[in-house]
mmCIF file of N, CA and C in Angstrom:
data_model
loop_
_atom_site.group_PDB
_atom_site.id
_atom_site.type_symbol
_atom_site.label_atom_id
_atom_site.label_comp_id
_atom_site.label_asym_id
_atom_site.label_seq_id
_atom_site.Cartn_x
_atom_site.Cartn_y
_atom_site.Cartn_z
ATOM 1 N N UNK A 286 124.132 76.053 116.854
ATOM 2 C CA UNK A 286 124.400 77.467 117.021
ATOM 3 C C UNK A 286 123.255 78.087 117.819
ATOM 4 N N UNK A 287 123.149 79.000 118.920
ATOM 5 C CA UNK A 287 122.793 79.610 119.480
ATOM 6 C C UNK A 287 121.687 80.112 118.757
ATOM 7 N N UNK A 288 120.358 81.173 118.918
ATOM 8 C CA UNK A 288 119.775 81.796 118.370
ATOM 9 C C UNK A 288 120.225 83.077 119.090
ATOM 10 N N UNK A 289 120.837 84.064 117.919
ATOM 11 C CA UNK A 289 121.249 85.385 118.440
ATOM 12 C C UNK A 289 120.078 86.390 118.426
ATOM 13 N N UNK A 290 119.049 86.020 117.927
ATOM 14 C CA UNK A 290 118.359 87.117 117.691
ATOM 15 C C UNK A 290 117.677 88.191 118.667
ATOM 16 N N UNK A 291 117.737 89.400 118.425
ATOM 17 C CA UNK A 291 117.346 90.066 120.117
ATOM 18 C C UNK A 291 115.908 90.331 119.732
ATOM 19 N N UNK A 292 115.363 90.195 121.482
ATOM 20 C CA UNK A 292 114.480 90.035 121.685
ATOM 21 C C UNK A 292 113.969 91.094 122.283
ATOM 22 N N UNK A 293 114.218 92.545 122.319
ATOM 23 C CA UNK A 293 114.061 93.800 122.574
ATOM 24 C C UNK A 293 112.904 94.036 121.866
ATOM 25 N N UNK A 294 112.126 95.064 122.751
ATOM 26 C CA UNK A 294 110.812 95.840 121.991
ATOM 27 C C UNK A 294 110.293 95.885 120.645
ATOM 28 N N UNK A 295 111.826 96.569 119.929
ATOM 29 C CA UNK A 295 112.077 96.794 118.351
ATOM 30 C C UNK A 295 112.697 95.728 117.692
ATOM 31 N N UNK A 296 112.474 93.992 118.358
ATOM 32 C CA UNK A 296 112.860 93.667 117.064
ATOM 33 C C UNK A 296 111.659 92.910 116.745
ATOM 34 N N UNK A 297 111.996 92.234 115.213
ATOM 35 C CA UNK A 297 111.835 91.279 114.572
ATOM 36 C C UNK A 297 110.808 89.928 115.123
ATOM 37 N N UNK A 298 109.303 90.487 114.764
ATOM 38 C CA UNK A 298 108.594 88.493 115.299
ATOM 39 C C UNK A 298 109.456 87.444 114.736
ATOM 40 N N UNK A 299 109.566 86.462 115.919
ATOM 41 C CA UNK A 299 109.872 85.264 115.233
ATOM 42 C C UNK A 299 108.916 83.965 115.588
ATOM 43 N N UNK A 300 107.645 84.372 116.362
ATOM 44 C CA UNK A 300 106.928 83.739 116.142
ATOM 45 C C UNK A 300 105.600 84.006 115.613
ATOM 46 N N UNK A 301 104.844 82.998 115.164
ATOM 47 C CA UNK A 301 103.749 83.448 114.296
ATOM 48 C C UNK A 301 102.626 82.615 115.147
ATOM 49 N N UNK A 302 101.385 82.680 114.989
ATOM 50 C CA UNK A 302 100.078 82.032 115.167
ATOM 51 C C UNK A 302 98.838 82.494 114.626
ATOM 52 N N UNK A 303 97.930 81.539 114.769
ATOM 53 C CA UNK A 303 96.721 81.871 113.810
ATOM 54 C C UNK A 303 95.889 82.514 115.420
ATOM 55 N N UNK A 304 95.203 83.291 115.039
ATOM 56 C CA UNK A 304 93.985 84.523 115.976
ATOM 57 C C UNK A 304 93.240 83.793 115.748
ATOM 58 N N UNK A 305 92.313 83.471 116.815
ATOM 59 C CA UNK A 305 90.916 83.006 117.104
ATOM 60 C C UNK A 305 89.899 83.884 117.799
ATOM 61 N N UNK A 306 89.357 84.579 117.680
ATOM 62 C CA UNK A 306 88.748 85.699 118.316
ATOM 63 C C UNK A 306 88.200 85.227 119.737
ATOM 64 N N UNK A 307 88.084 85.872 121.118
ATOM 65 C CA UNK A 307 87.095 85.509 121.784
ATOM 66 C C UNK A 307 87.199 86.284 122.540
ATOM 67 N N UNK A 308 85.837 86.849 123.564
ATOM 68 C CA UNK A 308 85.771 87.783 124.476
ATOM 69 C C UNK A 308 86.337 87.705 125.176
ATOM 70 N N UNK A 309 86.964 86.601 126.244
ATOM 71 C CA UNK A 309 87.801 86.183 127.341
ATOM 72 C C UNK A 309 88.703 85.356 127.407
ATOM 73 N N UNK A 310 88.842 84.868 126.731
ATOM 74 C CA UNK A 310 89.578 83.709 126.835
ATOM 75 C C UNK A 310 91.349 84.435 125.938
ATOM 76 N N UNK A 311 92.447 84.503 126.604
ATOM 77 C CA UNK A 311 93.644 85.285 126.256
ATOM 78 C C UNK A 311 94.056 84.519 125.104
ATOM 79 N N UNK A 312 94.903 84.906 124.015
ATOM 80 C CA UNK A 312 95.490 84.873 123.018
ATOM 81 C C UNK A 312 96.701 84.063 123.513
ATOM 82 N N UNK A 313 97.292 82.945 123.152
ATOM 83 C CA UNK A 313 98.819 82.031 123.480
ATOM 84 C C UNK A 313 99.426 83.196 124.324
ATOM 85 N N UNK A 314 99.829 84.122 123.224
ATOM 86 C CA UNK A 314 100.817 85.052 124.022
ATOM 87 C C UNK A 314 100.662 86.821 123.742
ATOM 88 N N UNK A 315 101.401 87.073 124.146
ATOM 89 C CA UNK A 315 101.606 88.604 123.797
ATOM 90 C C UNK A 315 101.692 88.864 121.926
ATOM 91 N N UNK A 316 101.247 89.529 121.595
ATOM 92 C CA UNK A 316 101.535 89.904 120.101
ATOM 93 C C UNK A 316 102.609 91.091 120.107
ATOM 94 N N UNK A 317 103.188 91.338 119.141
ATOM 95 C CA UNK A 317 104.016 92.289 118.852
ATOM 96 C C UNK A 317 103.265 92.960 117.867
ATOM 97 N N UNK A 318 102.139 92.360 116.879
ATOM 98 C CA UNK A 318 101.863 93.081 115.720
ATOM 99 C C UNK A 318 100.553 92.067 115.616
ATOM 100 N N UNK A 319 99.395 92.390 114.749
ATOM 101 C CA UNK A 319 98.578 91.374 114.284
ATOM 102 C C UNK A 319 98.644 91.734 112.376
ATOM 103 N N UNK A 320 98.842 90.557 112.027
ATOM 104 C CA UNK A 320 98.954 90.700 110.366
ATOM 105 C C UNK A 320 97.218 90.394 109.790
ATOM 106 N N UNK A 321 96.363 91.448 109.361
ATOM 107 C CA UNK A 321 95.130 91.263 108.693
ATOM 108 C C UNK A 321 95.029 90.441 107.364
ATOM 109 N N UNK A 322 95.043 89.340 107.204
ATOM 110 C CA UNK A 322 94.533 88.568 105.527
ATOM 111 C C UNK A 322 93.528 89.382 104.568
ATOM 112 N N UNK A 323 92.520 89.149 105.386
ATOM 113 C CA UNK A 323 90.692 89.927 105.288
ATOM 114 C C UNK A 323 90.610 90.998 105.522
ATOM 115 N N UNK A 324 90.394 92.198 104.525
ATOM 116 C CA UNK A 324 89.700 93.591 105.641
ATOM 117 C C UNK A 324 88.879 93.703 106.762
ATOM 118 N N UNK A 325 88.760 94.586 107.511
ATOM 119 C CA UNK A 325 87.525 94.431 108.162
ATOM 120 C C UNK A 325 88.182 95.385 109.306
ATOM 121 N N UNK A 326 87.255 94.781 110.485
ATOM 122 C CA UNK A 326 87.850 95.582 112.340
ATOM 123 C C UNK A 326 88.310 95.016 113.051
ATOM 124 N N UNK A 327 89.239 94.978 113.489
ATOM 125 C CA UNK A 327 89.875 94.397 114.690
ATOM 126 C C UNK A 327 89.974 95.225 116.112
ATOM 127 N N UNK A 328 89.138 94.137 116.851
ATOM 128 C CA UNK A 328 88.650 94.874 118.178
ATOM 129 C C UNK A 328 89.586 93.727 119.251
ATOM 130 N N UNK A 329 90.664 95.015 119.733
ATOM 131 C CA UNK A 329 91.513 94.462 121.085
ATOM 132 C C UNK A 329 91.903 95.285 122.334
ATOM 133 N N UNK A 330 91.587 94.152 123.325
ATOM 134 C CA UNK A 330 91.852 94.509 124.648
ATOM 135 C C UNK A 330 93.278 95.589 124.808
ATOM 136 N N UNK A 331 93.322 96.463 125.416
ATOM 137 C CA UNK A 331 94.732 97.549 125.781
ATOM 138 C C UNK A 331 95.614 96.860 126.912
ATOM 139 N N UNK A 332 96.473 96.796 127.303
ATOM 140 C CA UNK A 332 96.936 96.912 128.664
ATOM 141 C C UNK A 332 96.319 97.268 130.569
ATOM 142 N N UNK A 333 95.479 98.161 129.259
ATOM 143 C CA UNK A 333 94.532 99.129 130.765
ATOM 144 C C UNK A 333 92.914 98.245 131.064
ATOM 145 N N UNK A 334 92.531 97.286 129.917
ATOM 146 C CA UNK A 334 91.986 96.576 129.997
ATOM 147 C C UNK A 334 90.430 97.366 129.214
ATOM 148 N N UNK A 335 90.647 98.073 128.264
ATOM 149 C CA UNK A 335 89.867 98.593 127.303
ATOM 150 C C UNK A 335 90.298 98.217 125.759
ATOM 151 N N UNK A 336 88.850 98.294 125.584
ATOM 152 C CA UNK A 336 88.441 97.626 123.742
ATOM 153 C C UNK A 336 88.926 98.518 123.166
ATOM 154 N N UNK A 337 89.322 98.870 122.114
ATOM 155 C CA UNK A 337 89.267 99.396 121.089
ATOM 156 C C UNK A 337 89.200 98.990 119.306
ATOM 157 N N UNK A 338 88.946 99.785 118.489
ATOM 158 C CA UNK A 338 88.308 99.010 117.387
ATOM 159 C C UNK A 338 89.425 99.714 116.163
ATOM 160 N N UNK A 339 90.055 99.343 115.191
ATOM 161 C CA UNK A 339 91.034 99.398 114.747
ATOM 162 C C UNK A 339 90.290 98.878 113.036
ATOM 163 N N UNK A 340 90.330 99.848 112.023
ATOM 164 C CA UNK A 340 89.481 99.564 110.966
ATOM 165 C C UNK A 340 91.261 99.095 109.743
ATOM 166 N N UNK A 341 91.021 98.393 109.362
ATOM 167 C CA UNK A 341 92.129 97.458 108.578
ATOM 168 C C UNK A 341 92.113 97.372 107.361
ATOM 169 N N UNK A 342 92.623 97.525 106.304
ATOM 170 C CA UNK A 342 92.641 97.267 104.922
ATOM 171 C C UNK A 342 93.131 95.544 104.677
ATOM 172 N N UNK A 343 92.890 94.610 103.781
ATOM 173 C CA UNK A 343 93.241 93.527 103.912
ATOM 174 C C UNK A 343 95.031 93.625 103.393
ATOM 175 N N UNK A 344 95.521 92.759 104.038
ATOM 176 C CA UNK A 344 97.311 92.617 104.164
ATOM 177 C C UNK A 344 98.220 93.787 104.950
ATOM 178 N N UNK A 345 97.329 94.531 106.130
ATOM 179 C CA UNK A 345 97.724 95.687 106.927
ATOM 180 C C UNK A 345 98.497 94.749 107.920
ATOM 181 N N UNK A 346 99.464 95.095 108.458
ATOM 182 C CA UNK A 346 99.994 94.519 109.815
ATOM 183 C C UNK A 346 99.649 96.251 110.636
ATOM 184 N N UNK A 347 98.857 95.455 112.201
ATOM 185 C CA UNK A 347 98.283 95.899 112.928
ATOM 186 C C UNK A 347 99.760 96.460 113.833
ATOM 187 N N UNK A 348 100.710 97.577 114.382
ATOM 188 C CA UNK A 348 101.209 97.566 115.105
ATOM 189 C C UNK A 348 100.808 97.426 116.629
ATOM 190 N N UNK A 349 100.276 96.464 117.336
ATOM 191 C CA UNK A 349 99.722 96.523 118.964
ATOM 192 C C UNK A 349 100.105 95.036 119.740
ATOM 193 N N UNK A 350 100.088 95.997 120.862
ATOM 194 C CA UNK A 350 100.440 94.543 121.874
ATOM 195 C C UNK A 350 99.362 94.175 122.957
ATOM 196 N N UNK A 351 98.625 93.074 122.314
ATOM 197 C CA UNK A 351 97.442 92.864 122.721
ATOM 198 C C UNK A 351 97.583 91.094 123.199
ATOM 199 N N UNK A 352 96.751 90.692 123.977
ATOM 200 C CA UNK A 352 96.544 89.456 124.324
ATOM 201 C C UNK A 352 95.161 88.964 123.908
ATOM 202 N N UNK A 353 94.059 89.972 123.461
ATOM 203 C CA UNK A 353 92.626 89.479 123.783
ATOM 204 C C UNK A 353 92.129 90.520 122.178
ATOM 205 N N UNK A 354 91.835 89.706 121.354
ATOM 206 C CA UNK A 354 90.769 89.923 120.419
ATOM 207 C C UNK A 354 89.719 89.268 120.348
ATOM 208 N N UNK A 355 88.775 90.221 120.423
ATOM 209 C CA UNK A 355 87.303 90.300 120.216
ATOM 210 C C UNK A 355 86.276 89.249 119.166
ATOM 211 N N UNK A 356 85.479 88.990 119.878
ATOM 212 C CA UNK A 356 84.562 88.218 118.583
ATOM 213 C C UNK A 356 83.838 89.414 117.633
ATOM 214 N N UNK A 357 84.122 90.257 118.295
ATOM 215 C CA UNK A 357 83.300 91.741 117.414
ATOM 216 C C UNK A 357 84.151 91.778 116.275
ATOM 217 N N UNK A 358 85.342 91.284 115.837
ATOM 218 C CA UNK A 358 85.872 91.855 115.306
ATOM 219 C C UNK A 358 85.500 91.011 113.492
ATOM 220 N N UNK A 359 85.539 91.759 112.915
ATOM 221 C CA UNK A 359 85.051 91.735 111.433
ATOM 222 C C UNK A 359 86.470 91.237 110.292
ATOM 223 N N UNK A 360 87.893 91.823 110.676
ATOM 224 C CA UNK A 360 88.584 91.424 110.148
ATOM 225 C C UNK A 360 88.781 89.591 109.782
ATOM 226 N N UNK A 361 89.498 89.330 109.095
ATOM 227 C CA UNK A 361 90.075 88.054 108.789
ATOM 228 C C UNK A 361 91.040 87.152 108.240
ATOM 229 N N UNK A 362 91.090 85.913 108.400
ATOM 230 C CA UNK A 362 92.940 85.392 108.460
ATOM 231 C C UNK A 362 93.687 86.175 109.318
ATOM 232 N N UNK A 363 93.204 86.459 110.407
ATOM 233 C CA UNK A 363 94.188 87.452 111.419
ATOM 234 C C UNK A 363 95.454 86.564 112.194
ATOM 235 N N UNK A 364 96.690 86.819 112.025
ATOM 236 C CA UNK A 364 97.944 86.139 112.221
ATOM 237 C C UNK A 364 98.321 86.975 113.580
ATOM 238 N N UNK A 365 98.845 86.285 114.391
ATOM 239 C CA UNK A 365 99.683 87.397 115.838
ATOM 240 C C UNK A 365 100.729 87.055 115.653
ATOM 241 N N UNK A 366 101.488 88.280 115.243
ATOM 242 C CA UNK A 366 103.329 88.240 115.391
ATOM 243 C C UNK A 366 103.581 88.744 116.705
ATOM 244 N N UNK A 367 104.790 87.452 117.171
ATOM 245 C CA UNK A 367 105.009 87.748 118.445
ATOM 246 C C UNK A 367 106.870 87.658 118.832
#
């Protein structure tokens, strides 16, 4: 059977991966969301190609579409739904 699932803006990750932080080096893919394990900060690249720093409670899903997280970043077990 086919996979029907749509793949529009608003839906549903259906893929998952583990975040490895690093200044340059890009993330597999695009995220749809990052899921926080660990509290802490999560610092990611924009579109426009600016940092920003994003303060997290532990088990927050991050809504952003980012390719590039930071070694600055303090959070942990960080998951990219994509």
């Amino acid at each position: 059977m086919a996979n029907e699932q749509s793949r529009g803006p608003d839906s549903t990750s259906s893929m998952f991966f583990a975040i490895t932080p690093h200044d340059t080096n890009p993330l597999e893919r695009w995220t749809r969301a990052i899921h926080v394990g660990g509290a802490g900060v999560v610092k990611c690249r924009n579109e426009l190609g600016a940092w920003v720093e994003f303060t997290c409670p532990a088990g927050a899903v991050l809504p952003v579409r980012t390719q590039y997280v930071h070694t600055d970043s303090t959070a942990t077990l960080m998951v990219g739904l994509a």
